[in-house]
PDB file of C-alpha atoms in Angstrom:
ATOM      1  CA  MET A 412      52.837  77.116  -2.234  1.00  0.00           C
ATOM      2  CA  PHE A 413      53.013  75.002  -5.376  1.00  0.00           C
ATOM      3  CA  ASP A 414      54.930  71.724  -5.371  1.00  0.00           C
ATOM      4  CA  ALA A 415      57.281  71.137  -8.289  1.00  0.00           C
ATOM      5  CA  LEU A 416      55.916  68.820 -10.969  1.00  0.00           C
ATOM      6  CA  ASP A 417      58.193  65.936 -11.934  1.00  0.00           C
ATOM      7  CA  PRO A 418      59.297  66.921 -15.481  1.00  0.00           C
ATOM      8  CA  LEU A 419      59.571  63.268 -16.437  1.00  0.00           C
ATOM      9  CA  LEU A 420      55.891  62.699 -15.740  1.00  0.00           C
ATOM     10  CA  HIS A 421      54.759  66.118 -16.949  1.00  0.00           C
ATOM     11  CA  SER A 422      54.549  64.969 -20.549  1.00  0.00           C
ATOM     12  CA  GLN A 423      51.374  63.693 -22.222  1.00  0.00           C
ATOM     13  CA  LEU A 424      52.577  60.311 -23.378  1.00  0.00           C
ATOM     14  CA  ARG A 425      54.735  59.414 -20.364  1.00  0.00           C
ATOM     15  CA  LEU A 426      51.927  60.426 -18.025  1.00  0.00           C
ATOM     16  CA  ALA A 427      49.426  58.351 -20.011  1.00  0.00           C
ATOM     17  CA  VAL A 428      51.725  55.305 -19.853  1.00  0.00           C
ATOM     18  CA  MET A 429      52.264  55.672 -16.114  1.00  0.00           C
ATOM     19  CA  SER A 430      48.518  56.205 -15.490  1.00  0.00           C
ATOM     20  CA  LEU A 431      47.751  52.990 -17.354  1.00  0.00           C
ATOM     21  CA  LEU A 432      50.468  50.996 -15.613  1.00  0.00           C
ATOM     22  CA  MET A 433      49.207  52.108 -12.199  1.00  0.00           C
ATOM     23  CA  ASN A 434      46.207  49.834 -12.890  1.00  0.00           C
ATOM     24  CA  PHE A 435      48.029  46.722 -14.049  1.00  0.00           C
ATOM     25  CA  GLU A 436      50.641  44.305 -12.828  1.00  0.00           C
ATOM     26  CA  PHE A 437      52.039  44.512 -16.345  1.00  0.00           C
ATOM     27  CA  ALA A 438      51.022  45.685 -19.783  1.00  0.00           C
ATOM     28  CA  ASP A 439      52.444  44.799 -23.169  1.00  0.00           C
ATOM     29  CA  PHE A 440      53.951  47.383 -25.475  1.00  0.00           C
ATOM     30  CA  THR A 441      51.146  46.777 -28.004  1.00  0.00           C
ATOM     31  CA  TYR A 442      48.522  47.430 -25.332  1.00  0.00           C
ATOM     32  CA  LEU A 443      50.148  50.710 -24.326  1.00  0.00           C
ATOM     33  CA  LYS A 444      50.459  51.711 -27.981  1.00  0.00           C
ATOM     34  CA  GLU A 445      46.791  50.969 -28.649  1.00  0.00           C
ATOM     35  CA  LYS A 446      45.485  52.753 -25.566  1.00  0.00           C
ATOM     36  CA  THR A 447      47.663  55.853 -25.828  1.00  0.00           C
ATOM     37  CA  GLY A 448      47.372  56.164 -29.611  1.00  0.00           C
ATOM     38  CA  ALA A 449      51.133  56.791 -29.818  1.00  0.00           C
ATOM     39  CA  THR A 450      53.421  55.684 -32.616  1.00  0.00           C
ATOM     40  CA  ALA A 451      55.673  52.723 -31.842  1.00  0.00           C
ATOM     41  CA  GLY A 452      58.801  54.856 -32.218  1.00  0.00           C
ATOM     42  CA  ASN A 453      57.659  57.620 -29.892  1.00  0.00           C
ATOM     43  CA  LEU A 454      56.329  55.179 -27.315  1.00  0.00           C
ATOM     44  CA  SER A 455      59.570  53.234 -27.365  1.00  0.00           C
ATOM     45  CA  VAL A 456      61.607  56.398 -26.719  1.00  0.00           C
ATOM     46  CA  GLN A 457      59.335  57.496 -23.866  1.00  0.00           C
ATOM     47  CA  ILE A 458      59.250  54.153 -22.061  1.00  0.00           C
ATOM     48  CA  ASP A 459      63.034  53.977 -22.322  1.00  0.00           C
ATOM     49  CA  LYS A 460      63.206  57.326 -20.522  1.00  0.00           C
ATOM     50  CA  LEU A 461      60.854  56.050 -17.818  1.00  0.00           C
ATOM     51  CA  GLU A 462      62.931  52.896 -17.465  1.00  0.00           C
ATOM     52  CA  LYS A 463      66.167  54.877 -17.131  1.00  0.00           C
ATOM     53  CA  ALA A 464      64.539  56.912 -14.352  1.00  0.00           C
ATOM     54  CA  GLY A 465      63.713  53.639 -12.578  1.00  0.00           C
ATOM     55  CA  TYR A 466      59.949  54.175 -12.928  1.00  0.00           C
ATOM     56  CA  LEU A 467      59.417  51.112 -15.127  1.00  0.00           C
ATOM     57  CA  ASP A 468      60.864  47.685 -15.619  1.00  0.00           C
ATOM     58  CA  ILE A 469      60.897  46.518 -19.200  1.00  0.00           C
ATOM     59  CA  GLU A 470      61.018  42.821 -19.920  1.00  0.00           C
ATOM     60  CA  LYS A 471      61.790  41.734 -23.469  1.00  0.00           C
ATOM     61  CA  THR A 472      60.943  38.154 -24.374  1.00  0.00           C
ATOM     62  CA  TYR A 473      59.539  36.181 -27.273  1.00  0.00           C
ATOM     63  CA  LYS A 474      56.178  34.537 -27.623  1.00  0.00           C
ATOM     64  CA  GLY A 475      56.726  32.008 -30.382  1.00  0.00           C
ATOM     65  CA  LYS A 476      58.551  34.019 -33.002  1.00  0.00           C
ATOM     66  CA  ARG A 477      57.006  37.343 -32.005  1.00  0.00           C
ATOM     67  CA  PRO A 478      58.910  39.729 -29.765  1.00  0.00           C
ATOM     68  CA  LEU A 479      57.053  40.587 -26.591  1.00  0.00           C
ATOM     69  CA  THR A 480      57.814  43.700 -24.546  1.00  0.00           C
ATOM     70  CA  ARG A 481      56.213  43.907 -21.125  1.00  0.00           C
ATOM     71  CA  CYS A 482      56.252  46.919 -18.842  1.00  0.00           C
ATOM     72  CA  HIS A 483      55.801  46.853 -15.072  1.00  0.00           C
ATOM     73  CA  ILE A 484      55.632  49.910 -12.905  1.00  0.00           C
ATOM     74  CA  THR A 485      58.248  49.912 -10.118  1.00  0.00           C
ATOM     75  CA  LYS A 486      57.847  51.046  -6.509  1.00  0.00           C
ATOM     76  CA  SER A 487      59.728  54.218  -7.250  1.00  0.00           C
ATOM     77  CA  GLY A 488      57.431  54.718 -10.269  1.00  0.00           C
ATOM     78  CA  ILE A 489      54.381  54.405  -8.012  1.00  0.00           C
ATOM     79  CA  ASN A 490      55.889  56.870  -5.529  1.00  0.00           C
ATOM     80  CA  ALA A 491      56.728  59.310  -8.337  1.00  0.00           C
ATOM     81  CA  PHE A 492      53.209  59.066  -9.733  1.00  0.00           C
ATOM     82  CA  GLU A 493      51.624  59.643  -6.329  1.00  0.00           C
ATOM     83  CA  THR A 494      53.903  62.606  -5.674  1.00  0.00           C
ATOM     84  CA  TYR A 495      53.001  64.006  -9.096  1.00  0.00           C
ATOM     85  CA  VAL A 496      49.265  63.704  -8.363  1.00  0.00           C
ATOM     86  CA  LYS A 497      49.777  65.405  -4.974  1.00  0.00           C
ATOM     87  CA  ALA A 498      51.661  68.218  -6.692  1.00  0.00           C
ATOM     88  CA  LEU A 499      48.838  68.567  -9.228  1.00  0.00           C
ATOM     89  CA  ASN A 500      46.407  68.887  -6.345  1.00  0.00           C
ATOM     90  CA  SER A 501      48.467  71.680  -4.855  1.00  0.00           C
ATOM     91  CA  TYR A 502      48.007  73.579  -8.138  1.00  0.00           C
ATOM     92  CA  LEU A 503      44.285  73.009  -8.131  1.00  0.00           C
ATOM     93  CA  LYS A 504      43.770  73.783  -4.449  1.00  0.00           C
ATOM     94  CA  PRO A 505      46.655  76.107  -3.631  1.00  0.00           C
ATOM     95  CA  ASP A 506      45.319  76.847  -0.141  1.00  0.00           C
ATOM     96  CA  SER A 507      45.121  73.239   1.021  1.00  0.00           C
ATOM     97  CA  PRO A 508      48.162  71.789   2.793  1.00  0.00           C
ATOM     98  CA  SER A 509      50.051  69.408   0.477  1.00  0.00           C
TER      99      SER A 509
ATOM    100  CA  MET B 761      51.151  70.983 -20.542  1.00  0.00           C
ATOM    101  CA  LYS B 762      48.552  72.544 -18.237  1.00  0.00           C
ATOM    102  CA  THR B 763      47.620  70.902 -14.938  1.00  0.00           C
ATOM    103  CA  GLU B 764      44.043  70.427 -16.210  1.00  0.00           C
ATOM    104  CA  GLU B 765      45.404  68.492 -19.183  1.00  0.00           C
ATOM    105  CA  SER B 766      47.440  66.268 -16.852  1.00  0.00           C
ATOM    106  CA  ILE B 767      44.346  65.485 -14.826  1.00  0.00           C
ATOM    107  CA  GLN B 768      42.364  64.784 -17.981  1.00  0.00           C
ATOM    108  CA  ILE B 769      45.029  62.328 -19.205  1.00  0.00           C
ATOM    109  CA  ILE B 770      45.114  60.533 -15.853  1.00  0.00           C
ATOM    110  CA  GLU B 771      41.309  60.285 -15.758  1.00  0.00           C
ATOM    111  CA  GLU B 772      41.093  59.059 -19.346  1.00  0.00           C
ATOM    112  CA  MET B 773      43.705  56.355 -18.799  1.00  0.00           C
ATOM    113  CA  ILE B 774      42.103  55.188 -15.558  1.00  0.00           C
ATOM    114  CA  ALA B 775      38.711  54.981 -17.328  1.00  0.00           C
ATOM    115  CA  THR B 776      40.338  53.050 -20.202  1.00  0.00           C
ATOM    116  CA  ALA B 777      42.063  50.652 -17.821  1.00  0.00           C
ATOM    117  CA  ARG B 778      38.888  50.114 -15.788  1.00  0.00           C
ATOM    118  CA  LYS B 779      37.109  48.912 -18.920  1.00  0.00           C
ATOM    119  CA  ASP B 780      39.838  46.344 -19.431  1.00  0.00           C
ATOM    120  CA  VAL B 781      40.067  45.206 -15.821  1.00  0.00           C
ATOM    121  CA  GLY B 782      38.385  41.885 -15.114  1.00  0.00           C
ATOM    122  CA  GLY B 783      34.691  41.236 -15.258  1.00  0.00           C
ATOM    123  CA  ASP B 784      34.265  39.259 -18.422  1.00  0.00           C
ATOM    124  CA  GLY B 785      30.566  39.494 -19.246  1.00  0.00           C
ATOM    125  CA  TYR B 786      30.840  36.762 -21.884  1.00  0.00           C
ATOM    126  CA  LEU B 787      31.979  34.140 -19.376  1.00  0.00           C
ATOM    127  CA  TYR B 788      29.286  35.123 -16.854  1.00  0.00           C
ATOM    128  CA  LEU B 789      26.666  34.847 -19.572  1.00  0.00           C
ATOM    129  CA  SER B 790      27.819  31.574 -21.091  1.00  0.00           C
ATOM    130  CA  TRP B 791      27.944  29.852 -17.687  1.00  0.00           C
ATOM    131  CA  GLY B 792      24.672  31.485 -16.672  1.00  0.00           C
ATOM    132  CA  TYR B 793      22.774  30.205 -19.701  1.00  0.00           C
ATOM    133  CA  LEU B 794      24.305  26.724 -19.433  1.00  0.00           C
ATOM    134  CA  VAL B 795      23.277  26.430 -15.769  1.00  0.00           C
ATOM    135  CA  LEU B 796      19.815  27.800 -16.596  1.00  0.00           C
ATOM    136  CA  VAL B 797      19.304  25.262 -19.394  1.00  0.00           C
ATOM    137  CA  SER B 798      20.665  22.438 -17.197  1.00  0.00           C
ATOM    138  CA  GLY B 799      18.297  23.350 -14.352  1.00  0.00           C
ATOM    139  CA  ILE B 800      15.239  23.585 -16.605  1.00  0.00           C
ATOM    140  CA  MET B 801      16.102  20.362 -18.459  1.00  0.00           C
ATOM    141  CA  HIS B 802      16.605  18.569 -15.146  1.00  0.00           C
ATOM    142  CA  TYR B 803      13.195  19.860 -14.001  1.00  0.00           C
ATOM    143  CA  LEU B 804      11.453  18.816 -17.227  1.00  0.00           C
ATOM    144  CA  LEU B 805      13.096  15.362 -17.319  1.00  0.00           C
ATOM    145  CA  LEU B 806      12.115  14.857 -13.692  1.00  0.00           C
ATOM    146  CA  MET B 807       8.534  16.038 -14.036  1.00  0.00           C
ATOM    147  CA  ILE B 808       7.393  14.831 -17.446  1.00  0.00           C
ATOM    148  CA  THR B 809       9.510  11.765 -18.204  1.00  0.00           C
ATOM    149  CA  THR B 810      10.428   8.546 -16.433  1.00  0.00           C
ATOM    150  CA  PHE B 811      14.093   8.878 -17.408  1.00  0.00           C
ATOM    151  CA  SER B 812      16.185   7.335 -14.638  1.00  0.00           C
ATOM    152  CA  MET B 813      18.979   9.941 -14.832  1.00  0.00           C
ATOM    153  CA  PRO B 814      17.179  13.289 -15.022  1.00  0.00           C
ATOM    154  CA  TRP B 815      20.325  15.029 -13.718  1.00  0.00           C
ATOM    155  CA  LEU B 816      22.261  14.017 -16.852  1.00  0.00           C
ATOM    156  CA  PRO B 817      22.102  17.494 -18.493  1.00  0.00           C
ATOM    157  CA  TRP B 818      24.386  18.776 -15.703  1.00  0.00           C
ATOM    158  CA  PRO B 819      27.553  16.804 -16.389  1.00  0.00           C
ATOM    159  CA  ILE B 820      27.039  17.129 -20.153  1.00  0.00           C
ATOM    160  CA  LEU B 821      26.390  20.880 -20.261  1.00  0.00           C
ATOM    161  CA  MET B 822      28.941  21.710 -17.568  1.00  0.00           C
ATOM    162  CA  SER B 823      31.584  19.812 -19.519  1.00  0.00           C
ATOM    163  CA  LEU B 824      30.589  21.811 -22.602  1.00  0.00           C
ATOM    164  CA  GLY B 825      30.923  24.968 -20.498  1.00  0.00           C
ATOM    165  CA  GLY B 826      34.413  23.922 -19.440  1.00  0.00           C
ATOM    166  CA  ILE B 827      35.430  23.279 -23.067  1.00  0.00           C
ATOM    167  CA  ASN B 828      33.893  26.612 -24.135  1.00  0.00           C
ATOM    168  CA  GLN B 829      35.818  28.458 -21.406  1.00  0.00           C
ATOM    169  CA  PHE B 830      39.051  26.707 -22.337  1.00  0.00           C
ATOM    170  CA  ILE B 831      38.654  27.662 -26.022  1.00  0.00           C
ATOM    171  CA  TYR B 832      37.712  31.243 -25.131  1.00  0.00           C
ATOM    172  CA  ILE B 833      40.706  31.711 -22.842  1.00  0.00           C
ATOM    173  CA  TYR B 834      43.011  30.010 -25.350  1.00  0.00           C
ATOM    174  CA  ARG B 835      41.838  32.427 -28.064  1.00  0.00           C
ATOM    175  CA  GLN B 836      42.340  35.402 -25.771  1.00  0.00           C
ATOM    176  CA  GLU B 837      45.820  34.141 -25.019  1.00  0.00           C
ATOM    177  CA  LYS B 838      46.460  33.689 -28.745  1.00  0.00           C
ATOM    178  CA  ASN B 839      45.288  37.239 -29.386  1.00  0.00           C
ATOM    179  CA  ARG B 840      47.794  38.147 -26.694  1.00  0.00           C
ATOM    180  CA  LYS B 841      45.793  39.389 -23.798  1.00  0.00           C
ATOM    181  CA  ARG B 842      48.084  42.223 -23.138  1.00  0.00           C
ATOM    182  CA  SER B 843      47.596  43.410 -19.631  1.00  0.00           C
ATOM    183  CA  VAL B 844      46.927  41.766 -16.297  1.00  0.00           C
ATOM    184  CA  SER B 845      45.664  43.515 -13.213  1.00  0.00           C
ATOM    185  CA  ALA B 846      45.609  42.366  -9.611  1.00  0.00           C
ATOM    186  CA  VAL B 847      41.798  42.411  -9.831  1.00  0.00           C
ATOM    187  CA  GLU B 848      41.799  39.951 -12.728  1.00  0.00           C
ATOM    188  CA  ARG B 849      44.171  37.626 -10.920  1.00  0.00           C
ATOM    189  CA  MET B 850      42.024  37.810  -7.790  1.00  0.00           C
ATOM    190  CA  LEU B 851      38.822  37.062  -9.765  1.00  0.00           C
ATOM    191  CA  GLY B 852      40.534  34.131 -11.471  1.00  0.00           C
ATOM    192  CA  TYR B 853      41.434  32.620  -8.096  1.00  0.00           C
ATOM    193  CA  LEU B 854      37.976  33.353  -6.679  1.00  0.00           C
ATOM    194  CA  TRP B 855      36.090  31.610  -9.497  1.00  0.00           C
ATOM    195  CA  GLY B 856      38.657  28.825  -9.533  1.00  0.00           C
ATOM    196  CA  ALA B 857      37.944  28.260  -5.831  1.00  0.00           C
ATOM    197  CA  VAL B 858      34.158  28.428  -6.355  1.00  0.00           C
ATOM    198  CA  PHE B 859      34.414  25.951  -9.234  1.00  0.00           C
ATOM    199  CA  ILE B 860      36.518  23.494  -7.208  1.00  0.00           C
ATOM    200  CA  CYS B 861      34.073  23.764  -4.276  1.00  0.00           C
ATOM    201  CA  LEU B 862      31.157  23.140  -6.658  1.00  0.00           C
ATOM    202  CA  ILE B 863      32.839  20.000  -7.961  1.00  0.00           C
ATOM    203  CA  LEU B 864      33.504  18.863  -4.364  1.00  0.00           C
ATOM    204  CA  VAL B 865      29.932  19.601  -3.254  1.00  0.00           C
ATOM    205  CA  LEU B 866      28.361  17.919  -6.273  1.00  0.00           C
ATOM    206  CA  GLY B 867      30.851  15.075  -6.033  1.00  0.00           C
ATOM    207  CA  MET B 868      30.198  14.337  -2.375  1.00  0.00           C
ATOM    208  CA  VAL B 869      26.719  15.609  -1.422  1.00  0.00           C
ATOM    209  CA  GLY B 870      25.362  15.318  -4.970  1.00  0.00           C
ATOM    210  CA  TYR B 871      26.580  11.747  -5.363  1.00  0.00           C
ATOM    211  CA  LYS B 872      25.024  10.722  -2.045  1.00  0.00           C
ATOM    212  CA  GLU B 873      21.733  12.489  -2.706  1.00  0.00           C
ATOM    213  CA  PHE B 874      21.189  12.019  -6.451  1.00  0.00           C
ATOM    214  CA  ILE B 875      22.654   8.551  -6.985  1.00  0.00           C
ATOM    215  CA  VAL B 876      22.267   6.819  -3.613  1.00  0.00           C
ATOM    216  CA  GLU B 877      19.103   8.395  -2.235  1.00  0.00           C
ATOM    217  CA  GLN B 878      17.543   9.471  -5.559  1.00  0.00           C
ATOM    218  CA  ASN B 879      16.380  12.647  -3.861  1.00  0.00           C
ATOM    219  CA  SER B 880      18.159  15.816  -2.940  1.00  0.00           C
ATOM    220  CA  GLN B 881      17.640  18.495  -0.356  1.00  0.00           C
ATOM    221  CA  LEU B 882      21.031  20.039   0.235  1.00  0.00           C
ATOM    222  CA  ALA B 883      23.101  19.767  -2.968  1.00  0.00           C
ATOM    223  CA  TYR B 884      21.501  22.641  -4.893  1.00  0.00           C
ATOM    224  CA  VAL B 885      21.206  24.770  -1.780  1.00  0.00           C
ATOM    225  CA  LEU B 886      25.003  24.527  -1.400  1.00  0.00           C
ATOM    226  CA  VAL B 887      25.433  25.275  -5.106  1.00  0.00           C
ATOM    227  CA  LEU B 888      23.378  28.458  -4.622  1.00  0.00           C
ATOM    228  CA  VAL B 889      25.405  29.475  -1.572  1.00  0.00           C
ATOM    229  CA  LEU B 890      28.669  29.043  -3.519  1.00  0.00           C
ATOM    230  CA  TYR B 891      27.349  30.980  -6.533  1.00  0.00           C
ATOM    231  CA  GLY B 892      26.369  33.693  -4.103  1.00  0.00           C
ATOM    232  CA  ILE B 893      29.934  33.958  -2.807  1.00  0.00           C
ATOM    233  CA  GLY B 894      31.347  34.189  -6.348  1.00  0.00           C
ATOM    234  CA  THR B 895      28.943  36.846  -7.581  1.00  0.00           C
ATOM    235  CA  PHE B 896      28.915  38.882  -4.348  1.00  0.00           C
ATOM    236  CA  VAL B 897      32.719  39.112  -4.125  1.00  0.00           C
ATOM    237  CA  SER B 898      33.059  39.777  -7.886  1.00  0.00           C
ATOM    238  CA  GLY B 899      30.524  42.582  -7.581  1.00  0.00           C
ATOM    239  CA  GLY B 900      32.415  44.085  -4.656  1.00  0.00           C
ATOM    240  CA  VAL B 901      35.800  43.892  -6.377  1.00  0.00           C
ATOM    241  CA  LEU B 902      34.466  45.302  -9.657  1.00  0.00           C
ATOM    242  CA  GLN B 903      32.282  47.827  -7.816  1.00  0.00           C
ATOM    243  CA  PHE B 904      29.362  46.563  -9.879  1.00  0.00           C
ATOM    244  CA  LYS B 905      26.155  46.597  -7.855  1.00  0.00           C
ATOM    245  CA  PRO B 906      24.018  44.211  -9.982  1.00  0.00           C
ATOM    246  CA  LEU B 907      26.495  41.418  -9.150  1.00  0.00           C
ATOM    247  CA  ILE B 908      26.442  42.299  -5.438  1.00  0.00           C
ATOM    248  CA  PHE B 909      22.630  42.199  -5.415  1.00  0.00           C
ATOM    249  CA  GLY B 910      22.742  38.998  -7.488  1.00  0.00           C
ATOM    250  CA  GLY B 911      24.946  37.382  -4.834  1.00  0.00           C
ATOM    251  CA  ILE B 912      22.583  38.415  -2.039  1.00  0.00           C
ATOM    252  CA  ALA B 913      19.614  37.173  -4.095  1.00  0.00           C
ATOM    253  CA  SER B 914      21.338  33.775  -4.473  1.00  0.00           C
ATOM    254  CA  TRP B 915      21.656  33.464  -0.693  1.00  0.00           C
ATOM    255  CA  VAL B 916      18.023  34.463  -0.105  1.00  0.00           C
ATOM    256  CA  ILE B 917      16.905  31.961  -2.739  1.00  0.00           C
ATOM    257  CA  ALA B 918      19.137  29.323  -1.080  1.00  0.00           C
ATOM    258  CA  LEU B 919      17.294  29.919   2.205  1.00  0.00           C
ATOM    259  CA  VAL B 920      13.935  29.495   0.477  1.00  0.00           C
ATOM    260  CA  ALA B 921      15.173  26.474  -1.525  1.00  0.00           C
ATOM    261  CA  TYR B 922      16.121  24.663   1.673  1.00  0.00           C
ATOM    262  CA  GLN B 923      12.454  24.728   2.708  1.00  0.00           C
ATOM    263  CA  VAL B 924      10.916  23.389  -0.505  1.00  0.00           C
ATOM    264  CA  SER B 925      10.797  20.127  -2.471  1.00  0.00           C
ATOM    265  CA  PHE B 926      13.543  19.186  -4.913  1.00  0.00           C
ATOM    266  CA  ASP B 927      11.542  19.921  -8.105  1.00  0.00           C
ATOM    267  CA  LEU B 928      10.835  23.451  -6.853  1.00  0.00           C
ATOM    268  CA  GLN B 929      14.512  23.794  -5.932  1.00  0.00           C
ATOM    269  CA  LEU B 930      15.336  23.305  -9.604  1.00  0.00           C
ATOM    270  CA  LEU B 931      13.076  26.190 -10.579  1.00  0.00           C
ATOM    271  CA  LEU B 932      14.537  28.354  -7.798  1.00  0.00           C
ATOM    272  CA  LEU B 933      18.035  27.549  -9.033  1.00  0.00           C
ATOM    273  CA  SER B 934      17.014  28.706 -12.508  1.00  0.00           C
ATOM    274  CA  LEU B 935      15.574  31.912 -11.022  1.00  0.00           C
ATOM    275  CA  ALA B 936      18.770  32.518  -9.060  1.00  0.00           C
ATOM    276  CA  ILE B 937      20.847  32.092 -12.207  1.00  0.00           C
ATOM    277  CA  VAL B 938      18.757  34.671 -14.070  1.00  0.00           C
ATOM    278  CA  VAL B 939      19.056  37.174 -11.218  1.00  0.00           C
ATOM    279  CA  SER B 940      22.667  36.597 -10.206  1.00  0.00           C
ATOM    280  CA  TYR B 941      24.356  35.709 -13.509  1.00  0.00           C
ATOM    281  CA  ILE B 942      22.378  36.432 -16.630  1.00  0.00           C
ATOM    282  CA  LEU B 943      21.024  39.901 -15.813  1.00  0.00           C
ATOM    283  CA  PRO B 944      24.321  41.176 -14.344  1.00  0.00           C
ATOM    284  CA  GLY B 945      26.187  39.537 -17.276  1.00  0.00           C
ATOM    285  CA  HIS B 946      24.116  41.500 -19.818  1.00  0.00           C
ATOM    286  CA  LEU B 947      24.494  44.699 -17.784  1.00  0.00           C
ATOM    287  CA  LEU B 948      28.262  44.165 -17.514  1.00  0.00           C
ATOM    288  CA  ILE B 949      28.591  43.717 -21.275  1.00  0.00           C
ATOM    289  CA  ALA B 950      26.466  46.837 -21.847  1.00  0.00           C
ATOM    290  CA  LYS B 951      28.705  48.753 -19.430  1.00  0.00           C
ATOM    291  CA  GLN B 952      31.886  47.545 -21.166  1.00  0.00           C
ATOM    292  CA  ARG B 953      30.517  48.670 -24.544  1.00  0.00           C
ATOM    293  CA  GLN B 954      29.821  52.195 -23.308  1.00  0.00           C
ATOM    294  CA  PRO B 955      32.367  54.668 -24.642  1.00  0.00           C
ATOM    295  CA  HIS B 956      34.590  55.800 -21.806  1.00  0.00           C
ATOM    296  CA  VAL B 957      34.628  59.431 -20.765  1.00  0.00           C
TER     297      VAL B 957
END
């Protein structure tokens, strides 16, 4: 039986952001923008959605006069990502126990 | 979005992140070459001159290395190094610890042997052992075999160095630096420049 895929993660950009953040303690908005190739506007909307779901913490500060937005993945974000990957596996290997 | 696409995105982002995680080939190389030049200069000053402080290239070039590292990190900071991983933090602490131990070893054993006794048996052997720890652990954390082998090579060379005279120790130190720092440093840079899958 297939596990349900978290609709919040089952989107290209949000999944890319979460996959990146799984590797880092934090990443800046500009880093995420560069690595995902997203526009600033779209990325901003998507990380807001992830933050509202409790998957990310967003920290807005200033470095000198420049605004600095840092994203950290939360515990519930890590759990959601792992559950998503498990669900993906159940699609790829439908016979294996999930 | 198809499940295959999801997997492809996850794999691509992990590959991208891995390229950015730790393992700065430039720093390995700059320190490697500075230590190599210091070792060879020390050897040459010792063997072909009567200069009373043949070890002088060490404090001079190591200070230059420290300044170079400071400027490099400051520039990275200025360019807003934009992500930090647990691996990078761990490597920072590891090399910080190795560096402090090197200063302690050279400060205590080195002072006694180079300045007081004018002859050294143990100082460079300990330096090699400490380098070995740094490169071996870095290689393990980064899953980069040339650094792991480089670390082991440093320890083997340390064993040999303990048995030979001080002038030969200097040449062995230079050999260890080529094997454990310079070669892996070049390979690491080459790996980082490869386009990710």
